[in-house]
Tab-separated table of C-alpha atoms in Angstrom:
chain	number	residue	atom	x	y	z
A	1	VAL	CA	94.689	44.034	145.683
A	2	GLN	CA	91.768	46.101	144.566
A	3	PRO	CA	89.661	44.932	141.677
A	4	ALA	CA	90.125	46.832	138.460
A	5	ARG	CA	87.751	49.716	138.143
A	6	ARG	CA	85.770	49.958	134.981
A	7	ILE	CA	85.729	53.419	133.461
A	8	PRO	CA	82.594	54.097	131.473
A	9	ALA	CA	83.329	54.768	127.838
A	10	GLY	CA	82.326	58.174	126.602
A	11	PRO	CA	80.952	58.846	123.182
A	12	ARG	CA	83.308	57.665	120.474
A	13	PRO	CA	84.274	60.059	117.743
A	14	ALA	CA	82.380	59.338	114.582
A	15	ILE	CA	84.382	57.529	111.957
A	16	THR	CA	83.514	58.813	108.551
A	17	ILE	CA	84.390	56.813	105.514
A	18	PRO	CA	84.320	58.880	102.355
A	19	PRO	CA	81.895	57.474	99.805
A	20	GLN	CA	83.421	55.650	96.878
A	21	GLY	CA	83.247	57.665	93.699
A	22	LYS	CA	80.432	55.970	91.877
A	23	GLY	CA	80.630	56.873	88.228
A	24	SER	CA	77.542	57.546	86.197
A	25	PRO	CA	76.441	54.732	83.864
A	26	ILE	CA	78.328	54.291	80.600
A	27	ARG	CA	75.776	54.951	77.859
A	28	LEU	CA	75.800	53.187	74.513
A	29	LEU	CA	75.267	55.781	71.776
A	30	PRO	CA	73.131	55.113	68.678
A	31	GLY	CA	74.745	53.723	65.542
A	32	THR	CA	76.251	50.423	66.686
A	33	GLY	CA	76.044	47.762	63.946
A	34	VAL	CA	75.286	44.568	65.896
A	35	LEU	CA	74.210	44.195	69.510
A	36	GLU	CA	74.028	40.817	71.266
A	37	GLY	CA	73.208	40.332	74.932
A	38	SER	CA	74.107	37.425	77.175
A	39	ILE	CA	74.740	36.405	80.747
A	40	SER	CA	78.119	34.800	81.480
A	41	ASN	CA	79.079	33.683	84.983
A	42	GLY	CA	76.128	35.682	86.293
A	43	LEU	CA	77.247	38.923	84.595
A	44	LYS	CA	75.124	40.837	82.102
A	45	ILE	CA	77.280	41.374	79.016
A	46	ARG	CA	76.557	43.177	75.767
A	47	LYS	CA	78.664	42.222	72.746
A	48	LEU	CA	78.813	45.103	70.280
A	49	LEU	CA	80.156	44.999	66.734
A	50	GLY	CA	80.684	47.814	64.238
A	51	ASN	CA	80.936	51.566	64.832
A	52	VAL	CA	80.632	51.315	68.625
A	53	SER	CA	80.325	54.550	70.641
A	54	PHE	CA	79.912	55.127	74.376
A	55	GLN	CA	79.610	58.217	76.556
A	56	GLN	CA	80.108	58.869	80.261
A	57	ASP	CA	79.825	62.533	81.210
A	58	ASP	CA	82.623	64.412	79.335
A	59	VAL	CA	84.246	61.178	78.050
A	60	PHE	CA	83.568	59.461	74.730
A	61	LEU	CA	84.875	56.008	73.800
A	62	TYR	CA	84.872	54.729	70.216
A	63	CYS	CA	85.941	51.338	68.833
A	64	ASP	CA	85.184	48.648	66.256
A	65	SER	CA	83.874	46.117	68.803
A	66	ALA	CA	83.372	45.877	72.554
A	67	TYR	CA	82.076	43.958	75.526
A	68	GLN	CA	80.022	46.082	77.891
A	69	TYR	CA	79.728	44.689	81.431
A	70	LEU	CA	76.510	46.330	82.565
A	71	ASP	CA	76.608	45.262	86.238
A	72	ARG	CA	80.189	46.498	86.650
A	73	ASN	CA	79.901	49.676	84.523
A	74	GLN	CA	82.925	48.611	82.451
A	75	VAL	CA	83.798	48.324	78.768
A	76	GLU	CA	86.434	46.192	77.080
A	77	ALA	CA	87.111	47.755	73.667
A	78	PHE	CA	88.850	46.286	70.611
A	79	SER	CA	90.374	47.665	67.396
A	80	ASN	CA	90.685	51.357	66.587
A	81	VAL	CA	89.990	52.314	70.199
A	82	ARG	CA	89.752	56.029	70.910
A	83	VAL	CA	89.039	57.830	74.197
A	84	VAL	CA	88.285	61.564	74.038
A	85	GLN	CA	87.893	63.777	77.106
A	86	SER	CA	86.481	67.300	76.809
A	87	ASP	CA	87.677	67.677	73.193
A	88	THR	CA	91.202	68.468	74.461
A	89	MET	CA	92.758	65.046	75.072
A	90	THR	CA	92.609	61.983	72.840
A	91	ILE	CA	94.104	58.539	73.416
A	92	THR	CA	94.100	55.882	70.702
A	93	GLY	CA	95.215	52.260	70.809
A	94	ASP	CA	94.549	48.710	69.660
A	95	ARG	CA	92.721	47.679	72.821
A	96	GLY	CA	91.249	49.427	75.847
A	97	PHE	CA	89.590	48.742	79.157
A	98	TYR	CA	87.409	51.475	80.637
A	99	ASP	CA	86.156	51.330	84.232
A	100	GLY	CA	83.193	53.653	84.594
A	101	GLU	CA	83.054	53.369	88.391
A	102	LYS	CA	86.679	54.450	88.865
A	103	ARG	CA	86.757	56.515	85.625
A	104	THR	CA	90.046	54.966	84.528
A	105	ALA	CA	91.191	53.746	81.136
A	106	ARG	CA	93.964	51.283	80.292
A	107	MET	CA	95.052	51.377	76.666
A	108	THR	CA	97.398	48.850	75.057
A	109	GLY	CA	98.965	48.353	71.656
A	110	ASN	CA	100.302	51.276	69.602
A	111	VAL	CA	99.027	53.843	72.093
A	112	VAL	CA	99.074	57.506	71.083
A	113	MET	CA	98.028	60.286	73.457
A	114	ARG	CA	97.480	63.765	72.043
A	115	ASP	CA	96.601	67.077	73.561
A	116	PRO	CA	96.940	70.503	71.921
A	117	ARG	CA	100.641	70.800	72.909
A	118	MET	CA	102.170	67.330	72.515
A	119	THR	CA	101.985	63.754	71.228
A	120	LEU	CA	103.050	60.757	73.308
A	121	THR	CA	103.491	57.242	71.904
A	122	THR	CA	103.929	54.165	74.120
A	123	PRO	CA	102.992	50.455	74.142
A	124	SER	CA	100.527	50.928	77.036
A	125	LEU	CA	99.067	53.769	79.072
A	126	ASP	CA	96.920	54.158	82.199
A	127	TYR	CA	94.738	57.261	82.335
A	128	ASP	CA	92.753	58.534	85.340
A	129	LEU	CA	89.925	60.659	83.985
A	130	ASN	CA	89.081	62.156	87.404
A	131	ARG	CA	92.610	63.369	88.122
A	132	LYS	CA	93.403	63.860	84.407
A	133	THR	CA	96.713	62.047	84.805
A	134	ALA	CA	98.443	59.518	82.568
A	135	ALA	CA	101.225	57.049	83.351
A	136	TYR	CA	103.293	54.569	81.372
A	137	THR	CA	105.842	52.019	82.566
A	138	GLU	CA	107.199	50.894	79.218
A	139	THR	CA	109.062	53.050	76.740
A	140	GLY	CA	107.534	56.369	75.803
A	141	HIS	CA	108.314	58.878	73.046
A	142	LEU	CA	107.078	62.470	73.325
A	143	THR	CA	107.136	65.148	70.657
A	144	ASP	CA	106.045	68.746	70.918
A	145	PRO	CA	106.547	71.586	68.420
A	146	GLN	CA	110.286	71.918	69.228
A	147	ASN	CA	111.500	68.902	71.236
A	148	THR	CA	111.592	65.122	71.354
A	149	LEU	CA	111.967	63.071	74.504
A	150	ASP	CA	112.308	59.345	75.225
A	151	SER	CA	112.120	57.535	78.587
A	152	GLN	CA	111.268	54.184	80.135
A	153	GLN	CA	108.583	55.565	82.476
A	154	GLY	CA	106.497	58.691	82.591
A	155	PHE	CA	103.707	60.469	84.414
A	156	TYR	CA	101.696	63.341	82.884
A	157	ASP	CA	99.283	65.743	84.577
A	158	THR	CA	97.142	67.073	81.736
A	159	THR	CA	95.854	69.950	83.886
A	160	THR	CA	99.255	71.417	84.805
A	161	LYS	CA	100.873	70.135	81.562
A	162	VAL	CA	103.793	68.781	83.606
A	163	PHE	CA	105.503	65.475	82.789
A	164	VAL	CA	107.821	63.550	85.093
A	165	PHE	CA	110.069	61.186	83.132
A	166	LYS	CA	112.175	58.430	84.677
A	167	ARG	CA	114.820	55.909	83.633
A	168	ASN	CA	116.966	56.505	80.558
A	169	VAL	CA	115.586	59.973	79.806
A	170	HIS	CA	116.869	61.396	76.515
A	171	LEU	CA	115.798	64.938	75.504
A	172	ILE	CA	116.660	66.604	72.218
A	173	THR	CA	115.945	70.337	71.841
A	174	PRO	CA	116.908	72.657	68.967
A	175	ASP	CA	119.893	73.834	71.034
A	176	SER	CA	121.005	70.824	73.068
A	177	GLU	CA	120.798	67.179	73.976
A	178	LEU	CA	120.345	65.844	77.509
A	179	ASN	CA	120.626	62.365	79.032
A	180	ASN	CA	119.445	61.873	82.603
A	181	ASP	CA	117.709	59.475	84.985
A	182	THR	CA	114.817	61.822	85.916
A	183	LEU	CA	113.378	64.949	84.334
A	184	ARG	CA	110.428	67.272	85.055
A	185	TYR	CA	109.160	68.769	81.835
A	186	ASN	CA	106.507	71.426	81.282
A	187	THR	CA	104.932	71.199	77.828
A	188	ILE	CA	103.856	74.869	77.976
A	189	SER	CA	107.180	76.557	78.866
């Protein structure tokens, strides 16, 4: 039996890991009523009360009060929460959580999403500001100038203006009524 021969290893292909999308810092805008700073569990936190406004690139966040987690680039917003992106899309709700590193927003409580073509209401909504996509997993109600639509789940691409609705989809148009399990819906056509 011959001993095993060792084959020298050649150069390994480089493994490239794409960099994580690091969001720019969330900036507190002037005009906040009360600002208190503290450190809790090693985290720098700002407690903000009254007329609170933040900006990150093309996104503005407004609310009555908030906790800003400076080390994590996150904001927890309370009461009359409003997120506006590029003056074309607005989401309002009772409470919101904005992650500036991932550029995602989670809105809860009486959520309303508006763009120039439609209005969506739902108990909670997740919005990805990089992809410009929204998703809900509870009931949703959409209205546009001519139609109304209800479903249990939905996904909306604000760039293409295409919705995908799932589970108990009910569409009412001026000419017809449709019940289905799944529906693709373009808010432009």
